[in-house]
mmCIF file of C-alpha atoms and ligand atoms in Angstrom:
data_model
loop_
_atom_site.group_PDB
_atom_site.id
_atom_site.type_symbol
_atom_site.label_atom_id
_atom_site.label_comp_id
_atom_site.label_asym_id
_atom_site.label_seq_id
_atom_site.Cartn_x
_atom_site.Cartn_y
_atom_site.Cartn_z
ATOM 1 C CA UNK J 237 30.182 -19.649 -66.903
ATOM 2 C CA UNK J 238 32.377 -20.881 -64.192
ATOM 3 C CA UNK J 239 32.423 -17.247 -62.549
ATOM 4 C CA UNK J 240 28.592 -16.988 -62.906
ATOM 5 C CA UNK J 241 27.814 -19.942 -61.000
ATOM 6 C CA UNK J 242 30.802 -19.151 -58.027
ATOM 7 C CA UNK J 243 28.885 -15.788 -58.575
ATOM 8 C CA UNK J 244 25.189 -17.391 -57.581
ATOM 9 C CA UNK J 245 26.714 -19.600 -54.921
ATOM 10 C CA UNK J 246 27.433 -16.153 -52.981
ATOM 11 C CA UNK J 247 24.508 -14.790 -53.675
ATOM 12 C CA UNK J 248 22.922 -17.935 -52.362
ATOM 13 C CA UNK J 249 24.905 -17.977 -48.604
ATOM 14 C CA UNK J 250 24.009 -13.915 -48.471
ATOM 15 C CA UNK J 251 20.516 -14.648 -48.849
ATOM 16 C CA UNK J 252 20.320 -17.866 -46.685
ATOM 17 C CA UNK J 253 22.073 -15.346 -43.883
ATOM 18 C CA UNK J 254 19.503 -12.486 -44.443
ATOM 19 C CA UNK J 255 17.649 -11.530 -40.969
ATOM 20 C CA UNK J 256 14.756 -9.665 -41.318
ATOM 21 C CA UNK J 257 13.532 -8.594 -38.358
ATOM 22 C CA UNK J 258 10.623 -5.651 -39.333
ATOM 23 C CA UNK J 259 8.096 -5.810 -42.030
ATOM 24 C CA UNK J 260 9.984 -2.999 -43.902
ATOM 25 C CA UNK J 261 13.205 -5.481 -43.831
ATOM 26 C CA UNK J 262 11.029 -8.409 -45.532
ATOM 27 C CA UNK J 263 10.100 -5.810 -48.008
ATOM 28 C CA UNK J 264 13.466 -4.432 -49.174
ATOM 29 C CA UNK J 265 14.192 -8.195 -49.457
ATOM 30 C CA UNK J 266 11.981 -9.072 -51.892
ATOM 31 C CA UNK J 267 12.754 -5.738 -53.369
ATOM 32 C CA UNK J 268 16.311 -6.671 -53.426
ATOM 33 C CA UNK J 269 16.253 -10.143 -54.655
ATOM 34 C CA UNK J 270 12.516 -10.806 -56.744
ATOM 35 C CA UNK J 271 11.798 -7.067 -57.895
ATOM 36 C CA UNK J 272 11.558 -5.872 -61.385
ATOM 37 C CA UNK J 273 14.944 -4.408 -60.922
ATOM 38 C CA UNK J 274 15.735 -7.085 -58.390
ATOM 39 C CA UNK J 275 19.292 -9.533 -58.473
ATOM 40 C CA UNK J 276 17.157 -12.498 -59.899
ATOM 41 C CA UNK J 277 15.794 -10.380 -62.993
ATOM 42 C CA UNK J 278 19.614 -9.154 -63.962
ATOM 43 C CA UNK J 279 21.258 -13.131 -62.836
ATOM 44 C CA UNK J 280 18.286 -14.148 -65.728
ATOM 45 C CA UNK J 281 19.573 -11.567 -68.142
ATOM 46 C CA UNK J 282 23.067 -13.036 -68.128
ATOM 47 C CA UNK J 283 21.276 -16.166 -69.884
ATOM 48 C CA UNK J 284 22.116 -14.592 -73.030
ATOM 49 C CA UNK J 285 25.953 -14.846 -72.658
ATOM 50 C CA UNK J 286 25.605 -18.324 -71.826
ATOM 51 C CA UNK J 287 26.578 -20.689 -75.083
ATOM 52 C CA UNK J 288 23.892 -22.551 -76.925
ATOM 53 C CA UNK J 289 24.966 -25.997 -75.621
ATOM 54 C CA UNK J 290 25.004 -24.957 -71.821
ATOM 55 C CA UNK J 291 21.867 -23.392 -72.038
ATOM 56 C CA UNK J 292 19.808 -25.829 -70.666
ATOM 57 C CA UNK J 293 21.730 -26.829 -67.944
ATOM 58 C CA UNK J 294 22.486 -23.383 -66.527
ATOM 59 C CA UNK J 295 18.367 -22.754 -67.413
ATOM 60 C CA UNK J 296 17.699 -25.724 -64.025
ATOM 61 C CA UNK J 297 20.587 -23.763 -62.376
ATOM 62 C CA UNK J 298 18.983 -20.465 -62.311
ATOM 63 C CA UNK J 299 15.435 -22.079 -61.889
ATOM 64 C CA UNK J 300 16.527 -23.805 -58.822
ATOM 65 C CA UNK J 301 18.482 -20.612 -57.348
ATOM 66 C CA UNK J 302 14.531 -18.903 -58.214
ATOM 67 C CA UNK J 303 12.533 -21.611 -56.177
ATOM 68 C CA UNK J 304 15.726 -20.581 -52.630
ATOM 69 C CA UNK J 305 15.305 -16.919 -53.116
ATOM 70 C CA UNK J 306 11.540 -17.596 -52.904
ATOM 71 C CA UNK J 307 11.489 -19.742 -50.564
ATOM 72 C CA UNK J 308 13.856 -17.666 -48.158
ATOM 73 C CA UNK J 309 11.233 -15.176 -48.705
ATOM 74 C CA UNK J 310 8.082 -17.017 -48.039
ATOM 75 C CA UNK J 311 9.850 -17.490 -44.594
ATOM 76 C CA UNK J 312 10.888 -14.353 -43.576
ATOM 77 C CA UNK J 313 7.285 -13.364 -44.694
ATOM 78 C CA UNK J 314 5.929 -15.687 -42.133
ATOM 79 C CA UNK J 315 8.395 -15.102 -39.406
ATOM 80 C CA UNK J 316 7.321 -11.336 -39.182
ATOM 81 C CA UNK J 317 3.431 -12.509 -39.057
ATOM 82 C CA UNK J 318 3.608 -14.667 -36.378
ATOM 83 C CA UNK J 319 5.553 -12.315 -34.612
ATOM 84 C CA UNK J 320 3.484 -9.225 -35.119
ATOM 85 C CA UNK J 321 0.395 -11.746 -34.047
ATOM 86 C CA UNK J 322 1.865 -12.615 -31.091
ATOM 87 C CA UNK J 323 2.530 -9.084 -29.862
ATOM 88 C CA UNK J 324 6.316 -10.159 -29.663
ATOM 89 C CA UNK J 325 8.893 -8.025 -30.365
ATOM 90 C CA UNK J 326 11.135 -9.659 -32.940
ATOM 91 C CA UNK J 327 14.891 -10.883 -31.701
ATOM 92 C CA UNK J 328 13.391 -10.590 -28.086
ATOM 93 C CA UNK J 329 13.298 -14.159 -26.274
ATOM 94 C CA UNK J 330 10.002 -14.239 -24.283
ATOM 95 C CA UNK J 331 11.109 -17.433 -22.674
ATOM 96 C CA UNK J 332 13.648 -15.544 -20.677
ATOM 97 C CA UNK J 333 13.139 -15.120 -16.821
ATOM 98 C CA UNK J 334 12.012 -11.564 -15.902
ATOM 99 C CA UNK J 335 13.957 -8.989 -13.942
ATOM 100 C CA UNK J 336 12.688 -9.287 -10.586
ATOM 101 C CA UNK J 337 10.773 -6.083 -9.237
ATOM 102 C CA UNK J 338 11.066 -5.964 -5.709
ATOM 103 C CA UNK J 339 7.674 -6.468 -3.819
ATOM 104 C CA UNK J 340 7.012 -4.044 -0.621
ATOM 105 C CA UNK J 341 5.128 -4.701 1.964
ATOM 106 C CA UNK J 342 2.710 -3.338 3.805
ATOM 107 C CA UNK J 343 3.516 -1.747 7.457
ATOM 108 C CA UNK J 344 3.083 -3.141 10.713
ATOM 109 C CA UNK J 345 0.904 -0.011 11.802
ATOM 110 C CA UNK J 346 -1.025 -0.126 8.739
ATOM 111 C CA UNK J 347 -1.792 -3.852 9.095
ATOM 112 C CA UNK J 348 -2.899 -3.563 12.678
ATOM 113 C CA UNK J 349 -4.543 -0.112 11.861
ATOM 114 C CA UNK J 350 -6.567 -1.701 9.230
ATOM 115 C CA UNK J 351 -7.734 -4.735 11.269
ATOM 116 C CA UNK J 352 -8.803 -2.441 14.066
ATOM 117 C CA UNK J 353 -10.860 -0.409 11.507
ATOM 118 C CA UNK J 354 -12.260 -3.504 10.038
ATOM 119 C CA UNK J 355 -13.264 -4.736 13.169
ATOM 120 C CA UNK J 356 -15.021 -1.584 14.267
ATOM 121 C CA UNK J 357 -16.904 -1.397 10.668
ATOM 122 C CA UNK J 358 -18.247 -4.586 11.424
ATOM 123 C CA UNK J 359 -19.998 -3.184 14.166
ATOM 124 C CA UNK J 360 -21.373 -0.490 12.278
ATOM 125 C CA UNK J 361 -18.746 2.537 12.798
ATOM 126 C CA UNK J 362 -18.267 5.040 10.026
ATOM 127 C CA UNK J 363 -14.700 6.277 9.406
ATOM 128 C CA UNK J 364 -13.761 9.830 9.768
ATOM 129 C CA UNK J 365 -10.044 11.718 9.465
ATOM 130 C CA UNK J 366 -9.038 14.916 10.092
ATOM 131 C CA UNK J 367 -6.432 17.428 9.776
ATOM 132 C CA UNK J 368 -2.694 16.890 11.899
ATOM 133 C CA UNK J 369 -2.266 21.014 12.585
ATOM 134 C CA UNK J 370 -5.378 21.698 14.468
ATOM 135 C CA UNK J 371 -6.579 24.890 16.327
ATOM 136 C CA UNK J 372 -6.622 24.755 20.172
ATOM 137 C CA UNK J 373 -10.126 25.016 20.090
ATOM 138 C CA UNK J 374 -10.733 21.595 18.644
ATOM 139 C CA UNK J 375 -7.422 19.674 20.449
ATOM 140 C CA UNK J 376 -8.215 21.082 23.857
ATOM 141 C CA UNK J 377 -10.962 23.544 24.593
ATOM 142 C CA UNK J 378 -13.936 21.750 22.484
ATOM 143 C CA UNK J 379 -12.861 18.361 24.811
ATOM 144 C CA UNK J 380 -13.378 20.299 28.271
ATOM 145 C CA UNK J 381 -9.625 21.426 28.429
ATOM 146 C CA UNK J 382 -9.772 25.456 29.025
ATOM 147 C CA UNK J 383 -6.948 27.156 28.761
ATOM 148 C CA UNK J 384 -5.031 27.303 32.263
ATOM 149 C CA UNK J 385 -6.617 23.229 32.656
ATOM 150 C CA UNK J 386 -3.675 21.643 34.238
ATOM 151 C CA UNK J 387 -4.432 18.270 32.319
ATOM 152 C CA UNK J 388 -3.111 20.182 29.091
ATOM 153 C CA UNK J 389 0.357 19.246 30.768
ATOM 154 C CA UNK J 390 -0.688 15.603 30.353
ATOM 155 C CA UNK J 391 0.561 15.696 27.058
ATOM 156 C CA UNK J 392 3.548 17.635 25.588
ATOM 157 C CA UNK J 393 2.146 19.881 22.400
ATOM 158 C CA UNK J 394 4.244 21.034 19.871
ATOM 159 C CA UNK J 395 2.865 24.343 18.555
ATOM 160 C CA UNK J 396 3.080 25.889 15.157
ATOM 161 C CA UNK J 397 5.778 28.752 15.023
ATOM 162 C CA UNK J 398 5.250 29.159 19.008
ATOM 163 C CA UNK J 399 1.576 30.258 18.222
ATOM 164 C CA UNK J 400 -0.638 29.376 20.800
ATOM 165 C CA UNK J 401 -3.406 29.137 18.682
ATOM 166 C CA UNK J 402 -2.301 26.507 16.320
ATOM 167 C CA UNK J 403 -0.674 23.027 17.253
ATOM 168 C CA UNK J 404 0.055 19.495 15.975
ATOM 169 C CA UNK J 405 -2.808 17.424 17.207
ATOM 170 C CA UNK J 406 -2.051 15.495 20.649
ATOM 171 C CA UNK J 407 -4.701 13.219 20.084
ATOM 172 C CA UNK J 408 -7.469 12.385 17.644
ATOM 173 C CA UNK J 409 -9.892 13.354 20.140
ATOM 174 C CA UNK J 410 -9.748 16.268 18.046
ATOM 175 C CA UNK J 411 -11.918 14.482 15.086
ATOM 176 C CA UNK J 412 -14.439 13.770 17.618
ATOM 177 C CA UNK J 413 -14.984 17.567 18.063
ATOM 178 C CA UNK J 414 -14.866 18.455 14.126
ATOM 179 C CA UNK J 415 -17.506 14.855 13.848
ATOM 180 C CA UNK J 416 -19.923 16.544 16.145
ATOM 181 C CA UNK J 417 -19.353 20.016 14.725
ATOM 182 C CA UNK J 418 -20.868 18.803 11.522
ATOM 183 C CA UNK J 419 -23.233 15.614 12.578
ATOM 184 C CA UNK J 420 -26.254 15.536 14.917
ATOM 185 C CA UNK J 421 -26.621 12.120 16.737
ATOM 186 C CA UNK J 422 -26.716 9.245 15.917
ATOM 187 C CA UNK J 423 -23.171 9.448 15.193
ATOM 188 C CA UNK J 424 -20.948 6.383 15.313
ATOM 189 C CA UNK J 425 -17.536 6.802 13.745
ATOM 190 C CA UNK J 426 -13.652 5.672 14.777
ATOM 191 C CA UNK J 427 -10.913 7.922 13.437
ATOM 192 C CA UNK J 428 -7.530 6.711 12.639
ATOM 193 C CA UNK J 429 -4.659 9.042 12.728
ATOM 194 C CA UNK J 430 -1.480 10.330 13.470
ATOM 195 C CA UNK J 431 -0.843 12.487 16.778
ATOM 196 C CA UNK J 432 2.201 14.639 17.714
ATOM 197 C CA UNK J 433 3.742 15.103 21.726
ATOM 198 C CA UNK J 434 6.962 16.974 22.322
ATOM 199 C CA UNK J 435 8.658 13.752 23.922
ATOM 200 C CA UNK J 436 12.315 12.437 23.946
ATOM 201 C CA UNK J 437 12.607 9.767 21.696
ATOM 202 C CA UNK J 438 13.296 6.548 23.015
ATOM 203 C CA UNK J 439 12.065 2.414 22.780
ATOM 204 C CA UNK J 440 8.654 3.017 24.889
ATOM 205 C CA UNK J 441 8.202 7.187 23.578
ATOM 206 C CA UNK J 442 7.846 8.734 20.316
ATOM 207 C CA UNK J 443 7.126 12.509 19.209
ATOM 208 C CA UNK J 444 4.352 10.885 17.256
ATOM 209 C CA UNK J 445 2.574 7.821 17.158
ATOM 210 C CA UNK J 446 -0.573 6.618 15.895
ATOM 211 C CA UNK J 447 -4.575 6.336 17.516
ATOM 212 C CA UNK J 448 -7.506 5.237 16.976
ATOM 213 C CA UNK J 449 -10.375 7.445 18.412
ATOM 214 C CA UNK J 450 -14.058 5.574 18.833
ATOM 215 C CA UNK J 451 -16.989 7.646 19.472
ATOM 216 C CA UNK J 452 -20.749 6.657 20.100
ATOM 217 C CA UNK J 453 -23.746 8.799 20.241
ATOM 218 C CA UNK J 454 -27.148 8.307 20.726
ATOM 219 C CA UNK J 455 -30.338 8.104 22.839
ATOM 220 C CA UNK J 456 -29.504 5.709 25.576
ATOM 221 C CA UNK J 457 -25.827 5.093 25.558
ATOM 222 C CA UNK J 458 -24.672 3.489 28.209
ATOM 223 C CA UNK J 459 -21.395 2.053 30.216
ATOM 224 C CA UNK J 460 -22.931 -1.098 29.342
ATOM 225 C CA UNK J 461 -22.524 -0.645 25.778
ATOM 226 C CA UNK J 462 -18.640 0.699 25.976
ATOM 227 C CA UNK J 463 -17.900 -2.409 27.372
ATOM 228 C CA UNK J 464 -19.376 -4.875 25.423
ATOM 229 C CA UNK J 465 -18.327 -3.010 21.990
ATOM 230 C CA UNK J 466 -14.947 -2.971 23.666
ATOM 231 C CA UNK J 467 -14.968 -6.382 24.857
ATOM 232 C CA UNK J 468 -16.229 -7.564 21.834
ATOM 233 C CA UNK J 469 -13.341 -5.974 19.740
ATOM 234 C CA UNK J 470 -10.496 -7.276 22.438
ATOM 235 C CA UNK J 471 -11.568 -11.266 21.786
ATOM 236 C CA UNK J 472 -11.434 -10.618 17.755
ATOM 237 C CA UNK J 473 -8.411 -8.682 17.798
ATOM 238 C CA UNK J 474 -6.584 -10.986 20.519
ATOM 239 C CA UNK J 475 -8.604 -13.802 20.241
ATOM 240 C CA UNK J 476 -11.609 -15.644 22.652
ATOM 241 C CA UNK J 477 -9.210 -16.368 25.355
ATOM 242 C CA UNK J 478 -8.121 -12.602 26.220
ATOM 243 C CA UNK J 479 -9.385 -11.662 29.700
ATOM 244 C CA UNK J 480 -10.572 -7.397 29.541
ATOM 245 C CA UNK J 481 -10.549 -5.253 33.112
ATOM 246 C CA UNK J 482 -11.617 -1.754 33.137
ATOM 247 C CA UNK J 483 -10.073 0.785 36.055
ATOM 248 C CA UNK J 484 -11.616 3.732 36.396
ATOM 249 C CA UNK J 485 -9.415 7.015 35.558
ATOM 250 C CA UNK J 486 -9.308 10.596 34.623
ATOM 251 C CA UNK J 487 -9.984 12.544 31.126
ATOM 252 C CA UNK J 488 -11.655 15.785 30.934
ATOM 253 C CA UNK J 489 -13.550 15.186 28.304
ATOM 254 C CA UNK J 490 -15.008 11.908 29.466
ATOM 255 C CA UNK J 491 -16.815 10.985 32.665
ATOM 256 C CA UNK J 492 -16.675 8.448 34.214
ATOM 257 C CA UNK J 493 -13.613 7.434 32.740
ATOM 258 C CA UNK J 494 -12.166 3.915 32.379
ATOM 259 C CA UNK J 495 -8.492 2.700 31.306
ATOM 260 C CA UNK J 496 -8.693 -0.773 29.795
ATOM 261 C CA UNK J 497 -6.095 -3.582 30.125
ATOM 262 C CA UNK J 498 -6.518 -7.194 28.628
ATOM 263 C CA UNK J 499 -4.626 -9.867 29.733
ATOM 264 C CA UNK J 500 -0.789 -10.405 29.070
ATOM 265 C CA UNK J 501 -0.033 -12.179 25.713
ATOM 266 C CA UNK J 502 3.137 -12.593 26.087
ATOM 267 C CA UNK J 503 3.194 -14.219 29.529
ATOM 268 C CA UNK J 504 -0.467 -15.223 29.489
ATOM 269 C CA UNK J 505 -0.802 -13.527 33.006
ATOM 270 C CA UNK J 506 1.407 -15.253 34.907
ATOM 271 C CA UNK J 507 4.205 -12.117 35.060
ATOM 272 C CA UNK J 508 6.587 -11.123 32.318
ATOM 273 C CA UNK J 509 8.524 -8.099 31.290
ATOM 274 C CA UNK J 510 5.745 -6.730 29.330
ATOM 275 C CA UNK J 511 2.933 -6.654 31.676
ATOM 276 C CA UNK J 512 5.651 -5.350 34.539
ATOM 277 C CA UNK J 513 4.517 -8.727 36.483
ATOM 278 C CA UNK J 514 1.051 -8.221 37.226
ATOM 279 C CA UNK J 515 0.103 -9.696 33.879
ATOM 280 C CA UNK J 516 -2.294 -7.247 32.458
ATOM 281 C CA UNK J 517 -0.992 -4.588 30.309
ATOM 282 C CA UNK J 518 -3.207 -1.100 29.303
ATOM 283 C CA UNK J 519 -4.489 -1.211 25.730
ATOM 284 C CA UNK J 520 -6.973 2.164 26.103
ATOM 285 C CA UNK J 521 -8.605 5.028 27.608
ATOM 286 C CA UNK J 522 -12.598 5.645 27.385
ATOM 287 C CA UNK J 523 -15.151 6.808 29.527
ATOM 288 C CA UNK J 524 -19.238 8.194 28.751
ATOM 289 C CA UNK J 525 -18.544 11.699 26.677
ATOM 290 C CA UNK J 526 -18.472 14.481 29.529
ATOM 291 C CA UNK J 527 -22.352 16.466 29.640
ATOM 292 C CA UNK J 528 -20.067 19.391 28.717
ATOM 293 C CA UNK J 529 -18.658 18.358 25.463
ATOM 294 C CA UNK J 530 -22.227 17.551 24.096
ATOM 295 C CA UNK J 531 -22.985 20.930 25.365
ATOM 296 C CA UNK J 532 -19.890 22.287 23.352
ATOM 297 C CA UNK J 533 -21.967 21.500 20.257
ATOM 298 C CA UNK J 534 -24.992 21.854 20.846
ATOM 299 C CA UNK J 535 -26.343 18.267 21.602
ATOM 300 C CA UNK J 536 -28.360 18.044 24.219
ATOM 301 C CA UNK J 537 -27.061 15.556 27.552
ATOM 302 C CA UNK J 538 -30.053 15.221 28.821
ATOM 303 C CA UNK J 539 -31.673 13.206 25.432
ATOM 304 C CA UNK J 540 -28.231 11.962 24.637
ATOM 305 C CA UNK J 541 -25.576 10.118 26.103
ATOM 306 C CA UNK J 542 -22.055 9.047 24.083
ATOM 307 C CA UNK J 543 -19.085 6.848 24.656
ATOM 308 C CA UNK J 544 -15.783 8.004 23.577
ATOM 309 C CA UNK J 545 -12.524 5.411 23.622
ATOM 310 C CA UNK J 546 -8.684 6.209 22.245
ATOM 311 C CA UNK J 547 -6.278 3.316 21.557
ATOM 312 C CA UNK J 548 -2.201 3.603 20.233
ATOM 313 C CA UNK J 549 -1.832 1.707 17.698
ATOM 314 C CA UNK J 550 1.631 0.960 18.234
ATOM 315 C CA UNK J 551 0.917 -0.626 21.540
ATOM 316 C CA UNK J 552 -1.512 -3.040 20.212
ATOM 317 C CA UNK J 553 1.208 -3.292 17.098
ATOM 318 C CA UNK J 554 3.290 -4.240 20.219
ATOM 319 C CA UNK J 555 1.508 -6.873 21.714
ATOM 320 C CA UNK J 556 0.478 -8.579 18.306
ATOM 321 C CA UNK J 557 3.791 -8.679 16.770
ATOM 322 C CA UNK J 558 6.123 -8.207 20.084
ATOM 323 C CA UNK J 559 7.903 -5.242 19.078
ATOM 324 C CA UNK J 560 9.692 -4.098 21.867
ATOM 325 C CA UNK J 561 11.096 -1.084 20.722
ATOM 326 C CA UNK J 562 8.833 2.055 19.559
ATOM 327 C CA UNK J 563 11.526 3.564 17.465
ATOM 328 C CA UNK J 564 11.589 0.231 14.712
ATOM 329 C CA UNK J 565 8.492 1.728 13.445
ATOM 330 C CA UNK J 566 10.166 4.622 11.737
ATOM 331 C CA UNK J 567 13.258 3.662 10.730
ATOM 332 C CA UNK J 568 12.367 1.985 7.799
ATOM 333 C CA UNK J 569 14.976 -1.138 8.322
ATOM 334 C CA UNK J 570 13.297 -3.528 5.371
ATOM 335 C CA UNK J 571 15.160 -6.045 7.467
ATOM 336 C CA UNK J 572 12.324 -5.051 10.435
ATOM 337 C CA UNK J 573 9.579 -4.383 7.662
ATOM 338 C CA UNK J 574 9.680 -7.809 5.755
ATOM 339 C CA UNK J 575 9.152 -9.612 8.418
ATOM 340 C CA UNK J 576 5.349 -8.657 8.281
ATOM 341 C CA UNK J 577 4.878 -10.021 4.798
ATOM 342 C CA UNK J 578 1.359 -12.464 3.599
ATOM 343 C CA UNK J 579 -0.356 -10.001 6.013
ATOM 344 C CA UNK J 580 -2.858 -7.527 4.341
HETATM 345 N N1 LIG N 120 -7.544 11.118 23.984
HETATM 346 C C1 LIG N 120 -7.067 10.233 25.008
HETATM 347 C C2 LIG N 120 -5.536 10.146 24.939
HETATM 348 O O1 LIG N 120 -4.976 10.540 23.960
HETATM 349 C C3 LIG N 120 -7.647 8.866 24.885
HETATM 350 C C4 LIG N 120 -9.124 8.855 25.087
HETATM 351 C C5 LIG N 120 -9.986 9.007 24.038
HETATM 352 C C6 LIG N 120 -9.665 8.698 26.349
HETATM 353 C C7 LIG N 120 -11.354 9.009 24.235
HETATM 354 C C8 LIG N 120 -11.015 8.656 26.560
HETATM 355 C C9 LIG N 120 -11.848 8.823 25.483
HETATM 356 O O2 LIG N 120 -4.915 9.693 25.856
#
């Protein structure tokens, strides 16, 4: 008798210390423990070794050790239900604090490149990309550069396997030609992109860079019109305040031609680094499409007129966030990038 009961008092701490942490665990238990051929069905069949005049107390004994194991089961039962409803893994602490994923942000030329494009939209301008290895045709001799044209010299091309034919683009003029190889006017698209020239690396060159071509035509397109959509896109990028002068210049593909500068942001005009002390600093090239171009593809000058425009994104990048060297753009120094973070 003595045994028996030191007997159920184990029995009692290995049940109160039972973890059950999966349905299948619950079930063993009450296998284990209430089952036909469970511990509480043989612990009842030792009753009958018990003498007569103990009977009845060691009868409230076993009842008693019936109502723990059931009771330890009736809560593991419920532990696993909750747990199961909750979607929670069992033994996992949901309260913890996570592991921290590190969040990226975006970069500076994608921030500024978006806000030009979303400027441009608002004034009606269709996107368009194209490819970065381009044929000659479309770079240069489509935009009024023939072949011996000494403004090809303007800008250093790096050409595929020293094949004349095929290059990395210099500009994204060249999306202007494959836009009007496939549209009729009116056409009104910019085109974001990546260009290539063979230049020495350093803070104010790169061997690539980014643009952003505009291009405009239509029945009566005028100067007038390049400069107000210009203007227009100068006070919401740079604010109200920004002053906008146009001098005229030379592309092939355009004519008349215009460079653009707005007014120094850094120094506000008064003379700075920057703006080399005359406080305005060049932000573009444009100019009315040249009569040739249209010709090119088969759009006649004399109904329609076009204005073209190309902007670096990096420069503008530059003014908005005064990054003063061109080479922080690709070196991918998180210390540079998270500086731009909150901005979409
Ligand atoms: N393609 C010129 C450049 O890369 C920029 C430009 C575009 C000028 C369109 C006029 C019109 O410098």
């Amino acid at each position: 008798m003595e045994q028996l009961l030191q007997q159920l008092e184990n029995y009692k701490q290995e049940i109160a210390e039972t973890i059950a942490n999966t349905p299948e665990a619950v079930e063993a238990f009450r296998i284990k423990y209430l089952g036909t051929k469970g511990l509480l069905k043989s612990v009842m069949g030792e009753m009958k070794q018990v003498p007569n005049e103990k009977k009845k107390e060691f009868g409230l004994i076993l009842n008693d050790f019936k109502l723990f194991v059931e009771e330890v089961y009736e809560k593991l039962k419920a532990q696993g239900e909750q747990e199961s409803a909750t979607g929670n893994e069992p033994g996992l602490d949901w309260s913890l604090p996570g592991t921290p994923i590190a969040v990226g942000t975006r970069h500076p030329l994608s921030i500024v490149r978006n806000e030009i494009v979303s400027i441009f939209k608002r004034l009606g301008f269709a996107v368009a990309e194209g490819p970065e290895i381009e044929d000659d045709w479309h770079n240069f001799g489509a935009m009024n550069l023939p072949e011996d044209h000494p403004a090809r010299d303007m800008q250093d091309t790096f050409y595929i396997n020293q094949d004349p034919a095929w290059l990395l683009r210099t500009h994204t003029s060249s999306v202007q030609a494959r836009i009007m190889e496939k549209q009729k006017p009116p056409i009104r698209v910019i085109c974001p992109g990546r260009v290539y020239r063979n230049e020495t690396i350093s803070a104010r060159a790169h061997c690539f860079f980014h643009q952003v071509e505009g291009l405009y035509v239509d029945e009566n397109v005028s100067f007038a019109d390049l400069k107000q959509t210009l203007y227009f896109f100068v006070q919401e990028m740079f604010g109200k305040d920004t002053k906008v002068r146009f001098r005229p210049s030379y592309f092939p593909f355009t004519e008349p031609s215009a460079e653009m500068d707005i007014s120094c942001l850094i120094c506000g005009g008064d003379g700075c680094n920057v703006c080399k002390h005359t406080g305005w600093v060049e932000i573009l090239g444009s100019g009315m499409v040249h009569p040739k171009v249209l010709e090119n593809f088969g759009i006649d000058p004399n109904k329609y007129t076009g204005f073209a425009f190309g902007m670096g994104v990096e420069r503008i990048c530059q003014l908005k966030y005064r990054v003063n060297d061109l080479r922080l753009y690709s070196q991918n120094d998180v210390r540079f990038l998270q500086q731009f973070t909150g901005a979409l």
